[in-house]
Amino acid sequence: MNIVSKSSFFRLIIIIISVTVLIIVVSLSDHSDNSQDTVGRASLNQGNNEIYFDEYDFTIRGFDLNGATYFFLPSFLQNVSIDYSDSDLILYSESGEIYTHPIMNREMLVLVGRSGTDSADLATYRIGFYSSDNLYTMTVDLPDTEVNDISHTDYANASVRVITPSGFTKCYSKHALIKGRGNTTWGYEKKPYDIKFSKKMPVAELTPSDNWTLLANHLDPTKIRNRLAFDIADIMGLENVTESDWIDLYINGDYRGNYLVCHEPSKIVDGGYLEESNCVLKSSNPRYTFDLVSGTKMTIKYPKFPTGSDISYITSFTASVDNAINHNLPDAQYEIIDRYSFARRYLVDEISLNADYDFSSHFFYILPGEKVLRAGPCWDYDKSFGYPRYGARDWTNTELSLGGGKLDWDSKLTEDPEYYDYIRSIFSENIFDYSKAADSSIEKYYEKIKQSAQMDRIRWLNSWGLYMFSDCYNDIRYLKLFLSNRLQYLADVYNIDKTVPKEKINNDSIHELTLHMEDGTERKMRVLDGTLLTQNDLPMLVGDDVWCFDFSGRPETVTGFIPVFEDMDLVVSAPNYE
């Protein structure tokens, strides 16, 4: 054997040993070492950019936005290198070197061209690689349909995989189902979904289930409001508070954003009944909907396909509850409703100033063998804690003063002094726990999801959303500010002699306001961070026009309840609180 042959032979032996060791390591590991350098094979072509990660059999499609391409990577792919052998185009750094190790979590200007292209002929291109952190990943592959064709009513076949932040497959189902869900939230570009497995399976660190709900939280720039409301319900001692955790969702390789995955609400009443006060829709096919005397529409949520006897029982029993509350106070709270859950669920809505209160996603249930209506589970709080609706920024409003939908059970019950005192006692007992949740939980959740939330914000930038600030963390600061002020206001309303720790709203920095005047000119103002502007703080206007914050082209009236946390633009507009 000549020297070259010996060298080749030894190289072959080394390769075989290396591959064998790698196979053993991979088979024993859950990829817990996130420092490894995973290679993705990029296919960069005009209008079809994607990266395939052979190690995980996982494809990520590039997302084009405003002349740039973004790749949104899950938590387990924070450290990657790129192989361009499958590409028509190659990315080069400004110095002309092939760009194989992306810099994460910022947009960059790179050079693009075919292999061997003279540097003078390379084109400049904007690209962004962003990675999540801490979160589980759910991948959904649809064999029969595209993501935009997922139905709101009918399930589609899907393969679903859940991957830990370190890259271990938590669960996998080749025969799962997916469909859309939600009332008004289904109308937005970022859709909520239901996932169904053939058997109970774990998602994230939650209790295994065969049905999962993926809340899009599209209207919530923090992605935290739903979870915060669930935490407050749990502090109060409400039963059947859904477990929840955040995931990053990919469907057919397309990053769909940050989702809150929860247990499906109807699972709490197996063998019993669940209904929803639903003032949004005239009907909720295929669910059965009926009217109360007041005109409020109630939808039977469970069982999904009630029998004639089920319908007769639920409609007559709910009507008797409605009659008792409206005509038999105070006895109703002891005879036909569970005041423990009614009072606590009302307080969750009151503390959060829930925009859907008494309007939709307002659930009630009857346990098997009982003749008592219970309130819950708490659900759908993306439009809460200062959501931009008329009066909802104003933490000095109450749900009863605002008036919600047509179901007036809480307003009737609170007319009874004993019931009102019962509500006061619950609030007083837990007020500092609510405040603690505002201070520590919000910060903890933000640290967990902040990279995912930033990815979500970029992904849906052109979609209608209710962003207030360009910096994600300033939306978190506003959420904490709102809740601390809200708790103190309710303590004052309930005549509870307790002081809620005040949220520090300024960091001693100065921000510049750009006022776009009526005559087309601009005027500058400088204000302290955290300033709560009113109309009186700004130049006087003629007629009915008012000053509005310009939140990405969406004007919102300056009311004294929105802090200045960064440089901001103000425009003149007709009053607009939506």
XYZ file of C-alpha atoms in Angstrom:
578
model
C 0.000 0.000 0.000
C 1.546 3.296 -1.034
C 1.709 6.355 1.159
C -1.341 8.017 -0.449
C -3.418 4.871 0.025
C -2.338 4.574 3.657
C -3.252 8.188 4.261
C -6.640 7.731 2.604
C -7.209 4.547 4.571
C -6.471 6.227 7.896
C -8.661 9.174 6.978
C -11.476 6.739 6.174
C -11.017 5.003 9.529
C -11.109 8.354 11.325
C -14.269 9.360 9.461
C -15.966 6.045 10.309
C -15.023 6.388 13.987
C -16.180 10.019 14.056
C -19.515 9.232 12.433
C -20.065 6.293 14.794
C -19.340 8.433 17.832
C -21.628 11.161 16.488
C -24.473 8.661 15.993
C -24.023 7.370 19.540
C -23.926 10.886 20.998
C -27.001 12.004 19.078
C -28.920 8.881 20.048
C -28.175 9.414 23.739
C -28.559 13.178 23.773
C -31.551 15.468 23.749
C -29.365 18.121 22.136
C -29.112 19.785 25.538
C -25.830 21.428 24.545
C -27.155 24.421 22.665
C -23.633 25.548 21.856
C -23.262 23.003 19.033
C -23.025 24.423 15.538
C -25.964 23.094 13.531
C -25.634 23.405 9.758
C -28.557 24.555 7.654
C -28.593 24.103 3.879
C -29.845 27.336 2.384
C -31.803 27.545 -0.829
C -31.862 31.219 -1.775
C -33.785 31.924 -4.942
C -35.921 34.805 -6.055
C -39.239 34.548 -4.195
C -38.401 31.190 -2.595
C -35.912 31.434 0.251
C -35.614 28.637 2.777
C -33.127 26.833 5.004
C -33.296 23.087 5.641
C -31.834 21.606 8.835
C -31.126 17.969 8.087
C -30.390 17.155 11.724
C -33.993 17.934 12.650
C -35.670 17.362 9.244
C -36.954 20.909 9.592
C -37.397 23.608 6.968
C -37.717 27.329 7.723
C -39.048 29.579 5.006
C -37.759 33.114 4.641
C -40.261 35.908 5.165
C -40.029 38.939 2.883
C -40.976 42.310 4.325
C -40.280 45.812 3.013
C -37.424 44.724 0.757
C -35.732 42.513 3.352
C -35.745 38.771 4.038
C -36.108 37.433 7.570
C -35.439 33.977 8.953
C -37.093 33.321 12.306
C -35.344 30.485 14.116
C -36.692 28.465 17.051
C -34.949 28.287 20.415
C -33.082 25.088 19.598
C -31.436 26.640 16.517
C -29.742 29.662 18.032
C -26.293 28.548 16.887
C -26.223 27.682 13.204
C -23.978 27.886 10.193
C -25.216 28.087 6.636
C -24.280 25.915 3.661
C -25.177 27.572 0.342
C -24.587 24.550 -1.907
C -28.312 24.392 -2.747
C -28.563 28.112 -3.501
C -28.549 30.164 -6.640
C -27.341 33.045 -4.484
C -24.633 33.337 -1.843
C -24.388 35.914 0.940
C -21.118 37.750 1.319
C -19.870 40.043 4.047
C -18.730 43.557 3.171
C -15.155 42.254 3.022
C -16.184 39.666 0.425
C -16.111 36.545 2.613
C -18.901 33.993 2.359
C -21.345 34.688 5.158
C -21.779 31.315 6.930
C -22.407 32.273 10.577
C -25.377 34.656 10.890
C -25.379 37.355 13.507
C -28.611 36.850 15.415
C -31.377 39.235 16.378
C -30.638 42.188 14.170
C -31.134 43.224 10.583
C -27.986 43.423 8.459
C -26.897 44.743 5.105
C -25.071 42.027 3.138
C -23.853 41.452 -0.408
C -25.594 38.897 -2.594
C -24.468 37.207 -5.793
C -23.728 33.908 -7.474
C -20.645 31.934 -6.635
C -17.581 33.488 -8.227
C -19.269 36.813 -8.923
C -16.869 39.723 -9.004
C -17.232 41.751 -5.823
C -18.029 44.846 -7.865
C -21.101 43.102 -9.266
C -22.517 41.947 -5.926
C -25.862 43.466 -4.949
C -26.617 44.856 -1.501
C -29.433 43.163 0.345
C -31.066 43.427 3.745
C -31.488 40.241 5.732
C -32.308 39.447 9.334
C -31.718 36.290 11.327
C -33.706 36.217 14.567
C -33.872 33.418 17.113
C -36.233 32.645 19.934
C -35.059 31.575 23.383
C -36.457 29.508 26.273
C -39.574 28.377 24.382
C -40.821 25.086 23.051
C -41.400 24.863 19.304
C -44.453 23.361 17.610
C -44.120 22.389 13.959
C -47.231 21.568 11.948
C -46.983 20.001 8.508
C -50.127 19.914 6.375
C -50.185 17.124 3.751
C -53.465 18.196 2.133
C -53.702 21.974 2.396
C -51.854 25.262 2.764
C -51.752 27.374 5.905
C -54.058 30.050 4.506
C -56.656 27.402 3.645
C -57.083 26.079 7.194
C -60.812 26.068 7.927
C -62.525 27.756 10.868
C -64.985 24.862 11.187
C -63.481 21.691 9.698
C -60.339 19.895 10.827
C -57.458 19.304 8.407
C -54.928 16.471 8.628
C -51.589 17.425 10.152
C -48.327 16.056 11.467
C -47.430 17.821 14.701
C -44.135 17.811 16.543
C -43.247 19.603 19.783
C -39.535 20.275 20.369
C -37.886 21.394 23.611
C -35.700 24.523 23.732
C -32.663 22.226 23.646
C -33.811 20.283 20.581
C -35.376 17.122 21.995
C -38.672 15.960 20.473
C -41.195 16.149 23.305
C -44.042 14.579 21.341
C -44.878 13.673 17.777
C -48.128 12.743 16.070
C -48.397 11.883 12.406
C -52.202 11.754 12.599
C -53.145 15.014 14.308
C -55.839 17.486 13.249
C -55.908 21.296 13.078
C -58.619 23.899 12.527
C -59.201 27.574 13.175
C -60.992 28.903 16.244
C -62.158 32.141 17.866
C -64.817 34.766 17.264
C -63.437 38.194 16.334
C -59.843 36.941 16.579
C -60.370 34.644 13.599
C -60.837 37.733 11.448
C -57.242 38.901 11.886
C -54.308 37.845 9.742
C -52.593 35.994 12.572
C -55.017 33.152 13.276
C -55.751 31.159 16.453
C -55.995 27.363 16.127
C -57.210 24.178 17.771
C -55.025 21.052 17.672
C -56.441 17.583 18.244
C -54.388 14.428 18.930
C -55.658 10.853 18.820
C -54.489 10.377 22.419
C -53.324 12.551 25.287
C -49.910 14.032 24.594
C -47.732 16.610 26.397
C -47.095 20.067 25.016
C -44.387 22.153 26.687
C -44.471 21.259 30.414
C -48.279 21.122 30.563
C -50.468 18.210 31.619
C -51.012 15.863 28.651
C -54.244 16.352 26.704
C -55.758 15.286 23.402
C -57.094 18.806 22.662
C -55.036 21.996 22.654
C -55.900 25.610 21.949
C -53.333 27.977 20.441
C -54.172 31.598 21.285
C -52.665 34.056 18.801
C -52.742 37.073 21.178
C -52.572 39.208 18.055
C -54.163 42.226 19.738
C -51.765 42.124 22.688
C -48.301 43.593 21.987
C -46.956 42.070 25.230
C -48.354 38.535 24.604
C -48.745 38.365 28.391
C -52.254 39.631 29.167
C -54.054 36.277 28.918
C -51.541 34.551 31.171
C -51.659 37.420 33.683
C -55.462 37.148 33.929
C -55.178 33.379 34.432
C -52.665 34.009 37.239
C -55.039 36.439 38.982
C -57.878 33.907 38.682
C -55.602 31.293 40.226
C -54.637 33.615 43.101
C -58.338 34.060 43.864
C -58.870 30.331 44.093
C -61.030 29.928 40.996
C -61.246 26.341 39.820
C -60.430 25.119 36.324
C -57.939 27.858 35.499
C -56.373 26.658 32.286
C -52.724 25.671 32.202
C -50.803 27.647 29.626
C -47.359 28.266 28.205
C -45.842 30.037 25.223
C -44.564 28.302 22.099
C -43.217 29.299 18.694
C -45.451 27.946 15.933
C -44.331 26.909 12.443
C -46.798 25.662 9.825
C -45.300 24.149 6.658
C -42.028 25.857 7.565
C -43.640 29.298 7.826
C -43.107 31.036 11.164
C -46.572 31.972 12.455
C -45.458 33.707 15.633
C -45.644 33.485 19.408
C -48.673 31.545 20.695
C -50.073 30.771 24.137
C -50.959 27.087 24.190
C -53.752 26.107 26.609
C -56.084 23.283 27.490
C -59.346 23.519 25.559
C -62.006 25.017 27.935
C -64.744 22.406 27.397
C -62.545 19.678 28.912
C -63.484 20.879 32.415
C -67.068 19.618 32.237
C -66.853 16.101 30.873
C -70.346 14.774 31.472
C -71.711 18.206 32.376
C -72.555 21.348 30.402
C -70.656 24.451 29.274
C -72.267 27.557 27.786
C -71.067 30.960 26.619
C -72.631 34.388 26.696
C -72.097 35.332 23.076
C -73.245 38.781 21.994
C -70.900 38.838 18.994
C -72.577 36.366 16.675
C -76.198 35.644 15.848
C -75.287 31.977 15.860
C -72.214 29.861 16.356
C -72.705 26.957 13.967
C -72.502 24.071 14.443
C -73.071 24.939 18.097
C -76.611 25.476 19.358
C -77.499 29.086 20.264
C -80.565 30.300 22.156
C -81.878 33.642 23.472
C -82.625 34.734 27.039
C -85.569 37.047 27.728
C -83.148 39.980 27.804
C -82.081 39.191 24.242
C -78.665 37.875 25.284
C -77.532 34.985 23.124
C -76.175 31.915 24.885
C -74.245 29.244 23.006
C -73.956 25.639 24.178
C -70.240 24.861 23.979
C -70.345 21.371 25.501
C -71.551 18.932 24.470
C -70.704 20.057 20.953
C -73.668 18.137 19.518
C -76.298 18.295 22.277
C -79.323 16.022 22.178
C -82.862 17.327 22.360
C -82.976 16.610 26.083
C -79.628 18.416 26.579
C -80.972 21.496 24.804
C -84.228 21.437 26.762
C -82.419 21.163 30.100
C -79.790 23.843 29.430
C -82.194 26.407 27.984
C -84.760 26.010 30.775
C -82.155 25.953 33.553
C -80.350 29.049 32.207
C -83.682 30.853 31.905
C -84.435 30.020 35.544
C -81.031 31.446 36.564
C -81.724 34.602 34.580
C -85.131 34.967 36.250
C -83.749 34.327 39.739
C -80.994 36.932 39.401
C -83.356 39.543 37.995
C -86.317 38.915 40.317
C -85.173 36.953 43.374
C -82.304 38.814 45.014
C -80.656 38.065 47.368
C -81.783 34.420 47.506
C -80.453 33.624 43.999
C -76.841 33.638 45.168
C -77.573 30.848 47.643
C -80.010 28.726 45.654
C -79.178 28.500 41.960
C -75.755 30.037 41.325
C -72.349 29.408 42.836
C -71.483 32.807 44.266
C -67.902 31.690 45.005
C -67.090 31.429 41.282
C -69.441 34.240 40.161
C -67.837 36.820 42.454
C -64.282 35.792 41.657
C -64.737 35.633 37.912
C -66.360 39.076 38.052
C -63.306 40.414 39.902
C -60.917 39.002 37.297
C -62.841 40.948 34.655
C -62.992 44.047 36.846
C -59.301 44.088 37.729
C -58.295 43.533 34.102
C -60.996 45.904 32.772
C -61.703 43.234 30.184
C -63.038 44.696 26.918
C -64.886 41.421 26.240
C -66.587 41.469 29.634
C -70.267 40.579 29.407
C -69.919 40.378 25.637
C -68.211 37.173 24.488
C -65.987 34.372 25.817
C -67.990 34.604 29.049
C -68.364 30.968 30.165
C -70.651 29.213 32.648
C -70.858 25.521 33.487
C -72.927 22.899 35.262
C -71.169 19.915 36.786
C -72.684 16.436 36.360
C -75.488 15.795 38.835
C -75.667 19.423 40.058
C -78.344 22.093 39.632
C -76.055 25.059 40.259
C -74.566 27.368 37.631
C -70.878 28.142 38.071
C -68.943 30.965 36.400
C -65.858 30.118 34.392
C -63.436 29.141 33.211
C -61.794 32.552 32.717
C -60.948 32.957 29.061
C -59.881 35.450 26.398
C -58.112 38.409 28.016
C -56.046 39.734 25.119
C -58.280 42.831 25.139
C -57.710 43.826 28.758
C -55.351 45.687 31.140
C -55.496 48.948 29.184
C -56.479 47.651 25.773
C -57.165 50.621 23.445
C -60.942 50.769 23.449
C -63.031 53.757 24.449
C -62.720 54.051 28.219
C -60.496 50.981 28.599
C -57.245 52.969 28.959
C -58.915 54.824 31.811
C -58.160 52.794 34.947
C -60.745 54.851 36.865
C -63.649 53.215 35.008
C -65.476 50.104 36.176
C -67.070 47.346 34.154
C -70.471 48.259 35.545
C -70.131 51.942 34.696
C -68.925 51.216 31.166
C -71.651 48.718 30.415
C -70.731 45.738 28.289
C -73.012 43.406 26.397
C -76.541 42.481 27.310
C -75.953 39.955 30.092
C -76.429 42.028 33.260
C -76.115 39.320 35.906
C -73.159 40.923 37.712
C -74.776 44.350 37.866
C -77.929 42.793 39.340
C -76.044 40.673 41.864
C -73.953 43.622 43.105
C -77.181 45.459 43.986
C -77.386 43.111 46.971
C -75.283 44.687 49.804
C -74.230 41.300 51.179
C -72.973 40.136 47.780
C -71.155 43.449 47.252
C -69.429 43.076 50.640
C -68.470 39.535 49.660
C -66.713 40.894 46.557
C -64.941 43.545 48.637
C -63.645 40.937 51.069
C -62.211 38.780 48.266
C -60.460 41.775 46.706
C -59.098 43.000 50.043
C -57.767 39.592 50.984
C -55.739 39.224 47.780
C -54.863 42.776 46.731
C -51.168 42.525 47.532
C -50.936 39.165 45.746
C -52.342 40.827 42.633
C -49.774 43.592 43.005
C -46.987 41.055 43.383
C -48.140 39.373 40.189
C -47.930 42.710 38.445
C -44.397 43.327 39.623
C -42.676 39.933 39.419
C -44.704 37.754 37.046
C -44.818 40.308 34.239
C -41.044 40.776 34.390
C -40.465 37.011 34.579
C -42.715 36.326 31.621
C -41.146 39.116 29.606
C -37.662 37.692 30.132
C -38.898 34.301 29.008
C -40.630 35.374 25.795
C -38.992 38.669 24.801
C -37.033 37.278 21.834
C -40.061 35.365 20.579
C -42.287 38.425 21.044
C -39.824 40.507 19.029
C -39.910 37.931 16.228
C -43.708 37.967 16.314
C -43.749 41.760 16.132
C -41.528 41.778 13.039
C -43.441 38.921 11.397
C -46.788 40.701 11.714
C -45.562 44.278 11.354
C -47.823 45.071 8.405
C -50.831 43.372 9.982
C -53.335 45.318 12.057
C -52.147 45.286 15.638
C -52.376 47.508 18.660
C -48.762 48.406 19.231
C -48.156 51.487 21.329
C -44.389 51.639 21.443
C -41.533 50.708 19.126
C -39.678 49.104 22.041
C -41.336 45.894 23.270
C -40.285 46.556 26.834
C -42.160 49.861 26.933
C -45.390 47.934 26.336
C -44.434 45.868 29.395
C -43.834 49.036 31.408
C -47.260 50.313 30.395
C -48.907 47.034 31.453
C -47.337 47.280 34.911
C -48.285 50.953 35.195
C -51.897 50.239 34.272
C -52.314 47.353 36.708
C -50.801 49.105 39.722
C -53.028 52.152 39.145
C -56.024 49.931 38.516
C -55.581 48.046 41.788
C -55.262 51.249 43.785
C -58.357 52.726 42.158
C -60.455 49.641 42.976
C -59.157 49.663 46.557
C -60.419 53.238 46.845
C -63.779 52.351 45.243
C -64.253 49.473 47.675
C -63.176 51.673 50.630
C -60.290 49.369 51.458
C -57.611 51.141 53.465
C -54.613 49.619 51.703
C -51.938 51.195 49.535
C -50.732 49.352 46.480
C -46.977 49.687 45.883
C -46.662 52.366 43.229
C -45.043 51.393 39.951
C -42.130 53.726 39.193
C -43.049 55.097 35.789
C -40.043 57.211 34.859
C -36.351 56.489 34.428
C -35.211 60.127 34.524
C -34.616 60.259 30.760
C -36.029 62.890 28.409
C -38.033 62.144 25.254
C -38.765 64.307 22.252
C -42.301 64.737 20.981
C -42.890 65.741 17.378
C -46.183 67.618 17.021
C -47.549 67.666 13.479
C -49.461 70.947 13.464
C -52.689 71.715 11.627
C -50.888 73.990 9.164
C -48.454 71.223 8.137
C -45.530 72.471 10.213
C -43.819 70.581 13.019
C -43.173 71.607 16.589
C -40.892 69.857 19.067
C -41.469 69.252 22.785
C -39.263 67.583 25.366
C -40.871 65.756 28.280
C -39.738 63.553 31.140
C -40.015 59.785 30.692
C -43.336 58.542 32.050
C -45.226 61.815 31.582
C -48.991 61.276 31.313
C -49.983 63.900 28.769
C -53.399 65.556 28.641
C -54.881 67.852 26.007
C -54.111 70.803 28.299
C -50.379 70.036 28.073
C -50.400 70.564 24.297
C -51.055 73.546 21.984
C -54.701 74.582 21.808
C -56.624 73.425 18.737
C -59.543 74.949 16.869
C -62.941 73.242 16.764
C -63.531 69.639 17.816
C -60.121 68.307 16.764
C -57.888 66.762 19.436
C -54.289 65.714 19.802
C -53.652 62.015 19.181
C -50.655 59.764 19.561
C -49.666 58.324 16.204
C -49.186 54.619 16.863
C -47.850 53.367 13.513
C -50.511 55.265 11.605
C -53.289 54.529 14.109
C -54.280 57.738 15.937
C -55.304 57.431 19.573
C -56.595 60.369 21.570
C -54.351 61.827 24.281
C -56.380 61.233 27.472
C -53.934 61.383 30.384
C -53.639 57.604 30.675
C -50.885 56.912 28.148
C -47.301 57.507 29.301
C -44.490 58.894 27.162
C -41.896 56.137 27.298
C -39.970 57.018 24.130
C -39.772 59.627 21.376
C -43.288 59.863 19.931
C -45.297 61.582 17.198
C -48.575 63.411 17.787
C -51.113 64.325 15.121
C -54.293 66.379 14.968
C -57.391 64.298 14.425
C -61.048 63.904 15.255
C -61.538 62.110 18.607
C -60.531 58.476 18.202
C -60.369 56.067 21.118
C -60.367 52.801 19.192
